[in-house]
Tab-separated table of N, CA and C in Angstrom:
chain	number	residue	atom	x	y	z
A	1	ARG	N	42.686	79.705	53.335
A	1	ARG	CA	42.240	80.409	54.910
A	1	ARG	C	41.479	81.132	55.025
A	2	PHE	N	40.662	81.871	55.938
A	2	PHE	CA	39.434	82.839	55.567
A	2	PHE	C	39.701	83.792	56.171
A	3	VAL	N	39.975	84.936	55.918
A	3	VAL	CA	40.291	86.062	56.438
A	3	VAL	C	39.426	86.732	56.841
A	4	VAL	N	38.842	87.511	58.090
A	4	VAL	CA	37.960	88.818	58.021
A	4	VAL	C	38.786	90.032	58.119
A	5	PRO	N	38.154	91.100	56.813
A	5	PRO	CA	38.397	92.137	56.986
A	5	PRO	C	38.425	92.394	58.427
A	6	HIS	N	38.890	93.647	58.876
A	6	HIS	CA	38.814	94.181	60.342
A	6	HIS	C	38.004	95.197	60.233
A	7	GLU	N	37.304	95.941	59.676
A	7	GLU	CA	36.546	96.614	59.705
A	7	GLU	C	35.150	96.151	59.685
A	8	ALA	N	35.228	94.798	59.306
A	8	ALA	CA	33.958	93.699	59.151
A	8	ALA	C	33.405	92.961	60.756
A	9	MET	N	34.755	93.109	61.712
A	9	MET	CA	35.147	92.549	62.541
A	9	MET	C	34.007	92.683	64.041
A	10	ILE	N	33.760	92.444	64.542
A	10	ILE	CA	32.612	93.057	65.753
A	10	ILE	C	33.345	93.830	66.282
A	11	SER	N	34.594	93.575	66.834
A	11	SER	CA	35.327	94.670	67.404
A	11	SER	C	35.638	95.836	67.212
A	12	ALA	N	35.573	96.034	65.574
A	12	ALA	CA	35.639	97.237	64.808
A	12	ALA	C	34.083	98.300	65.526
A	13	THR	N	33.080	97.385	65.687
A	13	THR	CA	31.464	98.163	65.936
A	13	THR	C	32.071	98.933	67.461
A	14	GLU	N	30.669	100.494	67.343
A	14	GLU	CA	30.941	101.117	68.205
A	14	GLU	C	29.951	100.694	69.657
A	15	GLU	N	29.226	98.886	69.068
A	15	GLU	CA	28.487	98.866	70.065
A	15	GLU	C	29.505	98.169	71.082
A	16	TYR	N	30.613	97.305	70.688
A	16	TYR	CA	31.852	96.426	70.915
A	16	TYR	C	32.412	97.994	71.829
A	17	LYS	N	32.935	98.179	71.085
A	17	LYS	CA	33.410	99.676	71.691
A	17	LYS	C	32.597	100.340	73.011
A	18	ALA	N	31.617	100.279	72.980
A	18	ALA	CA	30.882	100.446	74.368
A	18	ALA	C	30.885	99.624	75.285
A	19	LEU	N	31.038	98.461	74.827
A	19	LEU	CA	30.749	97.194	76.190
A	19	LEU	C	31.844	97.454	76.606
A	20	ALA	N	33.237	97.516	75.974
A	20	ALA	CA	34.415	97.076	76.451
A	20	ALA	C	35.040	98.683	77.084
A	21	ALA	N	34.147	99.613	77.216
A	21	ALA	CA	34.640	100.657	77.647
A	21	ALA	C	33.526	100.453	79.884
A	22	HIS	N	32.885	100.128	79.382
A	22	HIS	CA	31.846	99.718	80.078
A	22	HIS	C	32.623	99.071	81.235
A	23	VAL	N	33.225	97.927	80.878
A	23	VAL	CA	34.069	96.638	81.284
A	23	VAL	C	34.881	97.060	82.365
A	24	ALA	N	35.884	97.961	81.056
A	24	ALA	CA	36.765	98.415	81.739
A	24	ALA	C	36.569	99.524	82.934
A	25	GLY	N	35.093	100.247	82.964
A	25	GLY	CA	35.221	101.473	84.050
A	25	GLY	C	35.190	100.900	85.396
A	26	PRO	N	34.982	101.533	86.350
A	26	PRO	CA	34.572	101.451	87.611
A	26	PRO	C	33.774	100.953	87.849
A	27	GLY	N	32.632	100.446	87.434
A	27	GLY	CA	31.654	99.652	87.385
A	27	GLY	C	31.465	98.382	87.304
A	28	ILE	N	32.573	98.052	86.536
A	28	ILE	CA	32.797	96.334	86.382
A	28	ILE	C	33.892	96.213	86.636
A	29	ALA	N	35.233	96.886	86.290
A	29	ALA	CA	36.685	96.593	86.490
A	29	ALA	C	36.754	97.113	87.948
A	30	GLY	N	36.104	98.016	88.655
A	30	GLY	CA	36.548	98.200	89.647
A	30	GLY	C	35.644	98.242	91.413
A	31	ALA	N	34.591	97.578	90.418
A	31	ALA	CA	33.979	96.632	91.433
A	31	ALA	C	34.167	95.781	91.948
A	32	HIS	N	33.871	95.531	93.487
A	32	HIS	CA	33.871	94.042	94.309
A	32	HIS	C	32.749	92.907	93.739
A	33	LEU	N	32.907	92.084	93.416
A	33	LEU	CA	31.212	90.727	93.262
A	33	LEU	C	30.411	91.388	94.482
A	34	LYS	N	31.106	91.010	95.275
A	34	LYS	CA	30.446	91.514	97.017
A	34	LYS	C	29.160	92.543	97.460
A	35	SER	N	30.158	93.933	96.605
A	35	SER	CA	29.224	94.825	96.647
A	35	SER	C	28.171	94.937	95.649
A	36	LEU	N	28.455	94.203	94.318
A	36	LEU	CA	27.651	94.212	93.176
A	36	LEU	C	26.218	93.083	93.957
A	37	LEU	N	26.750	92.319	94.563
A	37	LEU	CA	25.177	91.279	95.169
A	37	LEU	C	24.030	91.844	96.107
A	38	GLY	N	25.400	93.250	96.768
A	38	GLY	CA	24.521	94.258	97.734
A	38	GLY	C	23.162	94.772	97.221
A	39	ASP	N	23.406	94.856	95.576
A	39	ASP	CA	22.282	95.722	94.723
A	39	ASP	C	20.850	94.800	94.292
A	40	ALA	N	20.065	94.955	95.258
A	40	ALA	CA	18.695	94.326	95.202
A	40	ALA	C	18.101	94.014	93.896
A	41	ALA	N	17.994	95.150	93.105
A	41	ALA	CA	17.658	95.582	91.526
A	41	ALA	C	18.453	95.403	91.003
A	42	ARG	N	19.492	95.184	91.137
A	42	ARG	CA	20.766	94.425	90.110
A	42	ARG	C	20.569	93.102	90.002
A	43	CYS	N	20.569	91.985	91.309
A	43	CYS	CA	20.366	91.286	91.360
A	43	CYS	C	18.986	90.452	90.822
A	44	ALA	N	17.723	91.430	91.231
A	44	ALA	CA	16.711	90.143	90.799
A	44	ALA	C	16.881	91.155	88.690
A	45	GLY	N	17.267	91.984	88.672
A	45	GLY	CA	17.109	92.225	87.012
A	45	GLY	C	18.409	91.169	86.302
A	46	LEU	N	18.816	90.282	87.082
A	46	LEU	CA	19.724	89.343	86.442
A	46	LEU	C	19.635	87.771	86.935
A	47	THR	N	18.195	87.831	87.017
A	47	THR	CA	17.807	86.852	87.190
A	47	THR	C	16.543	86.224	86.875
A	48	VAL	N	16.241	85.373	85.881
A	48	VAL	CA	14.981	85.103	85.402
A	48	VAL	C	14.580	83.541	85.595
A	49	SER	N	13.437	83.546	85.628
A	49	SER	CA	12.931	82.083	85.662
A	49	SER	C	11.602	81.631	84.913
A	50	ALA	N	11.639	80.428	84.230
A	50	ALA	CA	10.366	79.970	83.151
A	50	ALA	C	10.824	78.285	83.725
A	51	GLU	N	9.552	77.670	83.437
A	51	GLU	CA	9.482	76.887	83.436
A	51	GLU	C	10.220	75.503	84.157
A	52	ASN	N	9.898	75.589	85.679
A	52	ASN	CA	11.081	75.204	86.895
A	52	ASN	C	12.568	75.586	86.729
A	53	MET	N	12.557	76.517	85.650
A	53	MET	CA	14.444	76.448	85.506
A	53	MET	C	14.785	78.017	86.488
A	54	ILE	N	15.795	78.329	86.563
A	54	ILE	CA	16.222	79.910	87.462
A	54	ILE	C	17.900	79.668	86.569
A	55	LEU	N	17.592	81.049	86.311
A	55	LEU	CA	19.112	81.370	85.484
A	55	LEU	C	19.261	82.711	86.264
A	56	ASP	N	20.306	82.709	86.791
A	56	ASP	CA	21.055	83.538	88.010
A	56	ASP	C	22.060	84.018	87.653
A	57	CYS	N	22.462	85.003	87.149
A	57	CYS	CA	23.504	85.591	86.335
A	57	CYS	C	23.837	86.943	87.419
A	58	SER	N	23.142	87.049	88.716
A	58	SER	CA	23.638	88.006	89.264
A	58	SER	C	25.257	88.094	90.063
A	59	ARG	N	25.890	86.269	90.237
A	59	ARG	CA	26.961	86.021	90.678
A	59	ARG	C	28.464	86.529	89.338
A	60	GLN	N	27.887	86.859	88.417
A	60	GLN	CA	28.642	87.157	87.329
A	60	GLN	C	29.288	89.058	87.701
A	61	LYS	N	29.875	89.325	87.164
A	61	LYS	CA	30.886	90.772	87.304
A	61	LYS	C	29.725	91.180	86.096
A	62	ALA	N	29.239	91.824	86.526
A	62	ALA	CA	27.829	92.553	85.615
A	62	ALA	C	26.750	93.334	86.131
A	63	THR	N	26.451	94.035	85.185
A	63	THR	CA	24.753	95.327	85.910
A	63	THR	C	23.918	94.974	84.868
A	64	LEU	N	22.838	95.525	85.129
A	64	LEU	CA	21.858	95.687	83.888
A	64	LEU	C	22.771	96.510	82.677
A	65	GLU	N	23.417	97.750	83.110
A	65	GLU	CA	23.960	98.087	82.011
A	65	GLU	C	24.512	97.058	81.088
A	66	THR	N	25.128	96.471	81.685
A	66	THR	CA	26.136	95.538	81.297
A	66	THR	C	25.437	94.387	80.205
A	67	LEU	N	24.277	94.208	80.446
A	67	LEU	CA	23.157	92.776	79.908
A	67	LEU	C	23.162	93.845	78.395
A	68	GLU	N	22.136	95.000	78.883
A	68	GLU	CA	21.886	95.733	77.977
A	68	GLU	C	22.856	96.191	76.978
A	69	LEU	N	24.198	96.164	77.149
A	69	LEU	CA	25.132	96.564	76.217
A	69	LEU	C	25.355	94.880	75.658
A	70	LEU	N	24.913	94.346	76.111
A	70	LEU	CA	25.136	92.746	75.609
A	70	LEU	C	24.677	92.569	74.172
A	71	VAL	N	23.149	92.811	75.097
A	71	VAL	CA	21.949	92.525	73.717
A	71	VAL	C	21.960	93.629	72.466
A	72	ALA	N	22.855	94.924	72.605
A	72	ALA	CA	22.994	95.754	71.548
A	72	ALA	C	24.018	95.057	70.794
A	73	LEU	N	24.830	94.322	71.272
A	73	LEU	CA	26.453	94.161	70.540
A	73	LEU	C	25.661	92.630	69.979
A	74	ALA	N	24.931	91.730	69.948
A	74	ALA	CA	23.868	90.796	69.453
A	74	ALA	C	23.384	91.357	68.628
A	75	LYS	N	22.537	91.992	68.839
A	75	LYS	CA	21.391	92.768	67.902
A	75	LYS	C	22.664	93.074	66.557
A	76	LYS	N	23.757	94.266	66.868
A	76	LYS	CA	24.575	94.298	65.596
A	76	LYS	C	25.087	92.695	65.226
A	77	ALA	N	25.829	92.081	66.005
A	77	ALA	CA	25.885	90.886	65.114
A	77	ALA	C	25.017	90.264	64.660
A	78	ASP	N	24.072	90.503	64.306
A	78	ASP	CA	22.379	89.705	63.613
A	78	ASP	C	22.628	88.299	64.285
A	79	LEU	N	22.720	88.337	65.634
A	79	LEU	CA	22.545	87.129	66.302
A	79	LEU	C	21.873	85.848	66.080
A	80	GLU	N	20.467	86.320	66.429
A	80	GLU	CA	19.253	85.940	66.288
A	80	GLU	C	19.518	85.025	64.702
A	81	LYS	N	19.426	85.521	63.870
A	81	LYS	CA	19.670	84.930	62.393
A	81	LYS	C	20.773	84.060	62.406
A	82	LYS	N	21.933	83.978	62.912
A	82	LYS	CA	22.905	83.110	63.458
A	82	LYS	C	22.345	82.104	64.001
A	83	ARG	N	21.760	82.281	65.082
A	83	ARG	CA	21.048	80.752	65.835
A	83	ARG	C	20.611	80.782	65.031
A	84	ASP	N	19.157	81.090	64.034
A	84	ASP	CA	18.357	80.312	63.424
A	84	ASP	C	18.801	79.353	62.251
A	85	ALA	N	19.847	79.906	62.217
A	85	ALA	CA	20.876	78.834	60.529
A	85	ALA	C	21.086	78.351	61.561
A	86	MET	N	21.657	78.375	62.197
A	86	MET	CA	22.571	76.645	63.197
A	86	MET	C	21.177	75.561	63.731
A	87	PHE	N	20.163	76.004	63.858
A	87	PHE	CA	19.586	75.403	63.304
A	87	PHE	C	18.400	74.797	62.789
A	88	GLU	N	18.650	75.307	61.988
A	88	GLU	CA	18.128	74.981	60.055
A	88	GLU	C	18.978	73.418	59.962
A	89	GLY	N	20.243	73.919	60.066
A	89	GLY	CA	21.332	73.093	59.283
A	89	GLY	C	21.840	73.733	58.637
A	90	ALA	N	22.366	74.895	58.345
A	90	ALA	CA	22.922	75.970	57.262
A	90	ALA	C	24.192	75.731	57.539
A	91	LYS	N	25.097	75.921	56.430
A	91	LYS	CA	26.302	75.418	56.981
A	91	LYS	C	27.246	76.571	56.644
A	92	ILE	N	27.180	76.979	58.549
A	92	ILE	CA	27.737	78.048	58.942
A	92	ILE	C	29.014	77.890	59.652
A	93	ASN	N	30.045	76.898	59.651
A	93	ASN	CA	31.495	76.716	59.833
A	93	ASN	C	32.168	77.073	58.914
A	94	GLU	N	32.326	78.296	58.706
A	94	GLU	CA	33.156	78.690	57.193
A	94	GLU	C	34.361	78.152	56.674
A	95	THR	N	35.106	77.957	58.345
A	95	THR	CA	36.372	77.342	58.300
A	95	THR	C	36.372	75.673	57.430
A	96	GLU	N	35.218	74.676	57.883
A	96	GLU	CA	35.328	73.632	57.694
A	96	GLU	C	34.775	73.700	56.418
A	97	GLY	N	33.804	75.055	55.658
A	97	GLY	CA	32.294	74.540	54.625
A	97	GLY	C	31.719	73.619	55.049
A	98	ARG	N	31.017	73.702	56.432
A	98	ARG	CA	30.320	72.628	56.663
A	98	ARG	C	29.100	73.449	57.732
A	99	ALA	N	28.051	72.431	58.076
A	99	ALA	CA	27.433	72.901	59.483
A	99	ALA	C	27.714	72.475	60.547
A	100	ALA	N	27.679	73.474	61.624
A	100	ALA	CA	28.129	73.186	62.726
A	100	ALA	C	26.720	72.034	63.206
A	101	TYR	N	27.585	71.253	63.546
A	101	TYR	CA	26.967	69.858	64.638
A	101	TYR	C	26.527	70.369	65.816
A	102	HIS	N	26.590	71.379	66.716
A	102	HIS	CA	25.862	71.662	68.248
A	102	HIS	C	24.904	71.024	68.808
A	103	VAL	N	23.953	71.420	67.525
A	103	VAL	CA	21.850	71.313	68.002
A	103	VAL	C	22.603	69.521	67.313
A	104	ALA	N	22.475	69.106	66.806
A	104	ALA	CA	22.977	67.659	66.290
A	104	ALA	C	23.065	66.747	67.587
A	105	LEU	N	24.249	67.368	67.579
A	105	LEU	CA	25.061	66.403	68.895
A	105	LEU	C	24.561	66.285	70.438
A	106	ARG	N	23.868	67.298	70.756
A	106	ARG	CA	22.708	67.610	71.653
A	106	ARG	C	21.225	66.919	71.732
A	107	ALA	N	21.181	66.968	70.801
A	107	ALA	CA	19.806	66.140	70.276
A	107	ALA	C	18.703	65.107	71.451
A	108	PRO	N	18.015	65.205	71.661
A	108	PRO	CA	17.831	63.815	72.522
A	108	PRO	C	17.799	62.519	71.566
A	109	LYS	N	17.692	61.507	72.820
A	109	LYS	CA	17.443	60.200	71.561
A	109	LYS	C	16.700	60.133	70.694
A	110	GLY	N	16.890	59.307	69.465
A	110	GLY	CA	15.722	59.416	68.683
A	110	GLY	C	14.981	60.303	68.152
A	111	SER	N	15.750	61.446	68.228
A	111	SER	CA	15.280	62.267	67.161
A	111	SER	C	15.742	62.556	65.955
A	112	PRO	N	14.349	62.785	65.018
A	112	PRO	CA	15.209	62.948	63.778
A	112	PRO	C	16.531	63.185	63.425
A	113	PRO	N	16.987	63.184	61.992
A	113	PRO	CA	18.664	63.681	62.082
A	113	PRO	C	18.455	64.712	61.087
A	114	MET	N	19.327	65.429	61.916
A	114	MET	CA	19.633	66.784	61.204
A	114	MET	C	20.137	66.872	59.606
A	115	THR	N	19.248	67.575	58.655
A	115	THR	CA	19.345	68.046	57.610
A	115	THR	C	20.190	69.216	57.488
A	116	VAL	N	21.184	68.717	56.543
A	116	VAL	CA	21.994	70.358	56.174
A	116	VAL	C	21.659	70.142	54.406
A	117	GLY	N	20.832	71.533	54.086
A	117	GLY	CA	21.119	71.618	52.942
A	117	GLY	C	19.807	70.889	52.025
A	118	GLY	N	18.891	70.544	52.762
A	118	GLY	CA	17.965	69.655	52.013
A	118	GLY	C	18.346	68.394	52.119
A	119	GLU	N	19.408	67.584	52.448
A	119	GLU	CA	20.292	66.390	52.612
A	119	GLU	C	19.867	65.846	53.522
């Protein structure tokens, strides 16, 4: 069984603690979504469009500060490196000692097979 020491867990970081405090505060926990939707700058900042797609996160109980704190937490967790490892077929599933098959299982029909460690 794989056990992560508490000090190595993401919940032990200052970034996580800042996000948790923010979420528990009046701006999120104490806010009603209806009032958040009345903030045009917030709604615009939580909406992104590209390639004929729109990602609208404004209907979530979050603010621009929430987004900044989430990005800081993702950087602390080295999420980009972990994402890249998953797309490369690295053995990131520590419990089962294998690659995560998320990418392979969602690949378009006819895509080349996913390789793990060059195999």
